[in-house]
Short mmCIF file of C-alpha atoms and ligand atoms in Angstrom, two decimals:
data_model
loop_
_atom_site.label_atom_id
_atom_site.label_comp_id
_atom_site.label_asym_id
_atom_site.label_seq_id
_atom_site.Cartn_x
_atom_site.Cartn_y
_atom_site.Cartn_z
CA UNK G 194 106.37 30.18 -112.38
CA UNK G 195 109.09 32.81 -112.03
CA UNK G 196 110.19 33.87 -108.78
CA UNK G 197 112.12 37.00 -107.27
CA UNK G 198 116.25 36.36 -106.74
CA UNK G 199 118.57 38.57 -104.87
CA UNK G 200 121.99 38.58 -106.36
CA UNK G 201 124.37 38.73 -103.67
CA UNK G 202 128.73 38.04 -104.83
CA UNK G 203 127.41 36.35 -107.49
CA UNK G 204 124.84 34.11 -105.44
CA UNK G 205 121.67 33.83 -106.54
CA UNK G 206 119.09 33.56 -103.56
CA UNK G 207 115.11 32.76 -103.38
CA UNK G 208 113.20 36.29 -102.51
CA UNK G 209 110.02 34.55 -100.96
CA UNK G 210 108.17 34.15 -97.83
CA UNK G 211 108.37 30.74 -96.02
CA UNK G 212 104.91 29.97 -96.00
CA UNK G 213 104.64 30.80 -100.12
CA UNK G 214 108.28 28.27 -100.54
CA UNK G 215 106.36 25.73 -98.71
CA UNK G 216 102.76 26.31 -100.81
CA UNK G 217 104.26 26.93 -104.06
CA UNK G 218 107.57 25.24 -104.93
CA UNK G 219 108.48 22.60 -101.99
CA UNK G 220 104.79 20.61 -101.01
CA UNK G 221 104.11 20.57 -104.91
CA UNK G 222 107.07 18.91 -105.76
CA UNK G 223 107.01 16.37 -103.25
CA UNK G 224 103.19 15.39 -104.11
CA UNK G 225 104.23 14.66 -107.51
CA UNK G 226 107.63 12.66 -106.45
CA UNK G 227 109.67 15.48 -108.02
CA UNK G 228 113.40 16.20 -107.55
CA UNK G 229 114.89 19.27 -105.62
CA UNK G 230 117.95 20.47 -104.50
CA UNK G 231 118.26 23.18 -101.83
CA UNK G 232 121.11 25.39 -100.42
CA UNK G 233 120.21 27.50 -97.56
CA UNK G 234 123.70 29.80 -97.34
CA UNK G 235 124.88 32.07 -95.33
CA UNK G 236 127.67 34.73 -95.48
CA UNK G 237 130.24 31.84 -95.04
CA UNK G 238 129.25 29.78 -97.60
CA UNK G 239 129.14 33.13 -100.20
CA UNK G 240 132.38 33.75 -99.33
CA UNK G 241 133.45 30.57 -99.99
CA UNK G 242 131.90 30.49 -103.44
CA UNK G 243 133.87 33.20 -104.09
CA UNK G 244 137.10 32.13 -103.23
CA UNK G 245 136.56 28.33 -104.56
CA UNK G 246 134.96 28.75 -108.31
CA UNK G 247 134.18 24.55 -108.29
CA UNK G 248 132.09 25.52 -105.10
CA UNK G 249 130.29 28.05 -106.82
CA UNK G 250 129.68 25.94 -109.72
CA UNK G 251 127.96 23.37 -107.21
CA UNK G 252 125.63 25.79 -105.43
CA UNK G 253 124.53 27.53 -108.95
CA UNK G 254 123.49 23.76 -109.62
CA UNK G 255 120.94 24.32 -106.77
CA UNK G 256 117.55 24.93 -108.00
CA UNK G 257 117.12 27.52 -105.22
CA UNK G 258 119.42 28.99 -103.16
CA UNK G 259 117.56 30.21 -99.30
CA UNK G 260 119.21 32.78 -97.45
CA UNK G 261 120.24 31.35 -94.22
CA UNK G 262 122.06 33.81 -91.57
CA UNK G 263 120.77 37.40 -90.96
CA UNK G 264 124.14 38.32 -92.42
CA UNK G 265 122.69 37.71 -96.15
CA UNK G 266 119.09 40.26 -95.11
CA UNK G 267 121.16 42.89 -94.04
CA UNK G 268 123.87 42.51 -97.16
CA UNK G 269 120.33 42.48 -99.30
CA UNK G 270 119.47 45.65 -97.48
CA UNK G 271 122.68 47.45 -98.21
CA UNK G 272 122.86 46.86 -101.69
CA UNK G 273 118.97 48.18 -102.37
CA UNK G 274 117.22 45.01 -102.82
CA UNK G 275 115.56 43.71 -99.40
CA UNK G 276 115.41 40.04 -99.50
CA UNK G 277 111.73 39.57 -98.08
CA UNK G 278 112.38 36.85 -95.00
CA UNK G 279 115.42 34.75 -93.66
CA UNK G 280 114.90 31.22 -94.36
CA UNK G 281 116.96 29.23 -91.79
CA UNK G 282 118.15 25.76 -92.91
CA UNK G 283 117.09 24.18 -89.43
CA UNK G 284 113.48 25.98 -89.60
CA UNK G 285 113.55 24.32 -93.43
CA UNK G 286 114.37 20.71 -92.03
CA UNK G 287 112.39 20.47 -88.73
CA UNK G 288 108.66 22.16 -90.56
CA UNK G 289 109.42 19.27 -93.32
CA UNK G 290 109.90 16.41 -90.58
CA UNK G 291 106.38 17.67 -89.69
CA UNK G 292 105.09 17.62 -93.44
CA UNK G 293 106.68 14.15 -94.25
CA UNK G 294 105.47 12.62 -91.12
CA UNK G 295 101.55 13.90 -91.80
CA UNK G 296 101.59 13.21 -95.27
CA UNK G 297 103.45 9.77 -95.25
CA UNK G 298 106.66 10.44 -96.89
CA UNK G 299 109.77 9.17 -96.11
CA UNK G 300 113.09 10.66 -94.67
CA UNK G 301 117.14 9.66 -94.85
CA UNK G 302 119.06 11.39 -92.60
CA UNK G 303 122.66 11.93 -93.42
CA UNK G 304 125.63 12.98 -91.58
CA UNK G 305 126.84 14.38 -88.08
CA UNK G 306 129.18 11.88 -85.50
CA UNK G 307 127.38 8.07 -84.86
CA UNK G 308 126.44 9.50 -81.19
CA UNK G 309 125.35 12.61 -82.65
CA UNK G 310 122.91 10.67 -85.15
CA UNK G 311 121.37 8.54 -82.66
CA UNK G 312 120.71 10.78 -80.44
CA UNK G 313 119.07 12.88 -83.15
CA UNK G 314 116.97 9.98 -84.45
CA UNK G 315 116.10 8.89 -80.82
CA UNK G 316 114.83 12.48 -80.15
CA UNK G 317 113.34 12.76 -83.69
CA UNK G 318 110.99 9.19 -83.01
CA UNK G 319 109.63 10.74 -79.24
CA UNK G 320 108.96 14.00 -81.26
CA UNK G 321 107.72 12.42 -84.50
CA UNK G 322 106.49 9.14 -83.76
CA UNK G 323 105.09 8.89 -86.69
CA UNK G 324 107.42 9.70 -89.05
CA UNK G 325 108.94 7.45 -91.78
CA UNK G 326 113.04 7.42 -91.26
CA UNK G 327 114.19 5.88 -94.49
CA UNK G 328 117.33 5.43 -92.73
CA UNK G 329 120.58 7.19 -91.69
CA UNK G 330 124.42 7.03 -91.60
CA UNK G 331 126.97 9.01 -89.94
CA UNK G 332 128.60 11.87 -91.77
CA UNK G 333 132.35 10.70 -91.51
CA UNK G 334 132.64 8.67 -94.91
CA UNK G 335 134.80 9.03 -98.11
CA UNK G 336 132.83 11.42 -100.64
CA UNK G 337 133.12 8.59 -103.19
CA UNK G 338 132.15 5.68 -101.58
CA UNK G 339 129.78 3.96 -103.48
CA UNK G 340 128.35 2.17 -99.99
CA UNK G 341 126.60 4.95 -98.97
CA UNK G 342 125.03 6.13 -101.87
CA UNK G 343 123.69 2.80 -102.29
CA UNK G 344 122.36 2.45 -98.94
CA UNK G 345 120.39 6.01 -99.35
CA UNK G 346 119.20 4.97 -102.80
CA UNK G 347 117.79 1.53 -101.17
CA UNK G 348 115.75 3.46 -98.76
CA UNK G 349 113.94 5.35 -101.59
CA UNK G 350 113.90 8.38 -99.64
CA UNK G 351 111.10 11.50 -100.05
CA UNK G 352 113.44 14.13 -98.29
CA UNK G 353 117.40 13.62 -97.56
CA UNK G 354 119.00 15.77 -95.35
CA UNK G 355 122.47 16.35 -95.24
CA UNK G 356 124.10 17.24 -92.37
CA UNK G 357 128.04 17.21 -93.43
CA UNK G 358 128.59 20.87 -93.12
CA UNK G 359 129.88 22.84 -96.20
CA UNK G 360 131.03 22.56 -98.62
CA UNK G 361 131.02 17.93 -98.03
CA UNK G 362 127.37 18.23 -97.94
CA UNK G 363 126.96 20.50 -101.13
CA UNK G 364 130.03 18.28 -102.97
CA UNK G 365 128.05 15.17 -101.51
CA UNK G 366 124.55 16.24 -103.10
CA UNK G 367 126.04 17.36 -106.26
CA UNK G 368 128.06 14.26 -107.08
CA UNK G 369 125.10 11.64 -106.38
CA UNK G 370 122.09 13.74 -107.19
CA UNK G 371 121.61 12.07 -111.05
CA UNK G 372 121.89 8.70 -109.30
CA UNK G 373 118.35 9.44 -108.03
CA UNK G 374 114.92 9.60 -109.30
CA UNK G 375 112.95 11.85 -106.37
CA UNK G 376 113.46 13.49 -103.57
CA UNK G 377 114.25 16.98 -101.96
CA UNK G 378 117.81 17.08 -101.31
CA UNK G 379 118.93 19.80 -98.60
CA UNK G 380 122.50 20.41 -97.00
CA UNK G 381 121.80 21.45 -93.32
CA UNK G 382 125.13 21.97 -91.02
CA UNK G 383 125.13 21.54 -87.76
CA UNK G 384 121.24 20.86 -87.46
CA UNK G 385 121.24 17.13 -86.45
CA UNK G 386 123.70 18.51 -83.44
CA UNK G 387 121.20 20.75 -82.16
CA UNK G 388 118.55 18.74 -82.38
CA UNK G 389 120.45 15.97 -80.52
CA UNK G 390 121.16 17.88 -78.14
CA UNK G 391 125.01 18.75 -78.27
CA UNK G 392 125.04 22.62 -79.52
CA UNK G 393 122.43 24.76 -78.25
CA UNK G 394 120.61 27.25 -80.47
CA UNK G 395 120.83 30.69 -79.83
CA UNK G 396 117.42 31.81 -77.89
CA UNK G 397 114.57 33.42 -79.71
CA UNK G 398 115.44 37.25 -78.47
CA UNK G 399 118.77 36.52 -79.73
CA UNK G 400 117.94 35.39 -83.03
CA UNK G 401 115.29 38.67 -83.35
CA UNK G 402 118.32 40.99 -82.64
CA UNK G 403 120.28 39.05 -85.56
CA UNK G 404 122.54 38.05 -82.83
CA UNK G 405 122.66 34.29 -83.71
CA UNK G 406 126.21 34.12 -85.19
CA UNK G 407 127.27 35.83 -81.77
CA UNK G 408 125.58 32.98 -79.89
CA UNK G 409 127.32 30.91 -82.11
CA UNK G 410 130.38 31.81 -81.25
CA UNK G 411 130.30 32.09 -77.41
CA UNK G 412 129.25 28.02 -77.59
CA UNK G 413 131.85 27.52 -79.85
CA UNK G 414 134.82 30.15 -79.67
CA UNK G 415 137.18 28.00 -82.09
CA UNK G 416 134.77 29.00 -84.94
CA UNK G 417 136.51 32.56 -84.61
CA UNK G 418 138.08 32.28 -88.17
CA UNK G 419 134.99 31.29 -90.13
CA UNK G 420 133.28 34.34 -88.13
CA UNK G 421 135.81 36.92 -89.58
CA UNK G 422 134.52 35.96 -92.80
CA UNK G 423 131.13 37.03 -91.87
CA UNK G 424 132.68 40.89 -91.61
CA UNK G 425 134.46 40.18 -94.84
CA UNK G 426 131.36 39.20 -96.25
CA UNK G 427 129.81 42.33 -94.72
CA UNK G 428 132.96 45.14 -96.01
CA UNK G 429 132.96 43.51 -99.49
CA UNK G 430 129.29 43.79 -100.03
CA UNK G 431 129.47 47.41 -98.58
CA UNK G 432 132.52 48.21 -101.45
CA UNK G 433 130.73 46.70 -104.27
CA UNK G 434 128.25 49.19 -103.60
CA UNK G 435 129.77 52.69 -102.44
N1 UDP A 607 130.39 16.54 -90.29
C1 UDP A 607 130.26 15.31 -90.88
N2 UDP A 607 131.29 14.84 -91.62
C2 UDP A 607 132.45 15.54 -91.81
C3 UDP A 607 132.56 16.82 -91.23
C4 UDP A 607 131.50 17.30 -90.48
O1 UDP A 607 129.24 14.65 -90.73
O2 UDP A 607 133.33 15.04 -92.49
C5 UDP A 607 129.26 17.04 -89.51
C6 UDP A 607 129.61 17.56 -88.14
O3 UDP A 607 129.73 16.48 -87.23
C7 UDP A 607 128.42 18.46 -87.87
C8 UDP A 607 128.10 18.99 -89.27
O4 UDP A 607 128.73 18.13 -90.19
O5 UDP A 607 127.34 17.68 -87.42
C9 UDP A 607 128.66 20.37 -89.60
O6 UDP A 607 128.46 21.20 -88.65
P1 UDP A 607 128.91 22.71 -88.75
O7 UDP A 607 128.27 23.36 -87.61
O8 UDP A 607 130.39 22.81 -88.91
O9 UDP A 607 128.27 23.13 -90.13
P2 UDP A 607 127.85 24.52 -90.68
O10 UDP A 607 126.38 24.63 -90.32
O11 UDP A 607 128.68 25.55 -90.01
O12 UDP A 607 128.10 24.36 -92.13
#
């Protein structure tokens, strides 16, 4: 089955509702034991693909790319060709918990500061007592070491999460994804943080006024740099057009 993409700088990203990704490409896949691998990106990480051509070359080995960040709707909007939903990594990640917990699969979570991870797998066992954790490891780890691919291997995982923010998580994924023979393989920030508990995300009325990068920033002021690139992101997309 074909799907619609949105090409964005050179990034190709997913055009679909949520509930059709789920029904159509991600639930069938992990019913038959398949293999995925999933970028959700936002105007950060397309700016960094375009700046760093080995970066680019790992998300275009992606099978889909979601767009993450209201930043990449309203770029889609500008250039004519509406991308039909925002697809946030964390929304990904926590409705798939739910899915691999009812359906019996399996989950490795990987990534995020030791305290951060327990705390994330403490809260993710009172919320999901049923789920099955494959295992876990914290994120700080050399990109090579063969230790911790073999320990996420052993677990025979269903769904891996990666939570090493970008681009580690992507290079992560991309250098030990042939080493495996199923699962759904998603890079997902800072989630395992908010989840734990440590960074707050932005409320619900926020996120509706596209405000969640704003939110972001108040928490977190020393991400000031990264959020320039988001108006980069915003004047380059506007000069490719006009
Ligand atoms: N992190 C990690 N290993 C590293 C660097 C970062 O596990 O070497 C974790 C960090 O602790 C945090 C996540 O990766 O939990 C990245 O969070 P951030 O909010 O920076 O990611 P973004 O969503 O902005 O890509």
């Amino acid at each position: 089955m074909s799907y619609k993409h949105v090409n964005i700088m050179d990034v190709s990203f997913l055009n679909i509702e949520r509930k059709e990704l789920f029904q159509t490409i991600i639930y069938p896949s992990l019913q038959k034991q398949g293999k995925q691998f999933f970028v959700t990106a936002n105007p950060e990480i397309v700016m960094l693909a375009n700046e760093k051509p080995a970066y680019k070359a790992m998300i275009k080995q992606a099978d889909y790319v979601l767009p993450d960040g209201a930043g990449i709707v309203i770029a889609s909007k500008l250039i004519g060709n509406s991308i039909v939903e925002r697809i946030p990594g964390f929304e990904v990640m926590t409705h798939l918990i739910g899915y691999a917990e009812e359906n019996g699969l399996s989950c490795y979570f990987l990534g995020a500061h030791q305290e951060v991870i327990e705390a994330f797998i403490k809260r993710i066992k009172t919320l999901h007592p049923n789920l099955l954790i494959a295992g876990y490891h914290n994120g700080f780890f050399d990109l090579d070491d063969p230790n911790i691919v073999e320990h996420v291997k052993k677990a025979n995982p269903d769904l891996v999460f990666v939570a090493l923010g970008s681009p580690r998580q992507e290079q992560w994924i991309t250098k030990h994804y042939h080493q495996f023979d199923k699962g759904l393989f998603m890079g997902v920030g800072g989630s395992f943080d908010v989840v734990a508990g440590k960074v707050k995300r932005a409320p619900e009325s926020w996120i509706k006024l596209n405000l969640e990068w704003l939110y972001r920033l108040l928490q977190q002021p020393f991400r000031w740099k990264r959020m320039l690139k988001v108006f980069q992101f915003m004047f380059r997309v506007l000069i490719r057009k006009y």
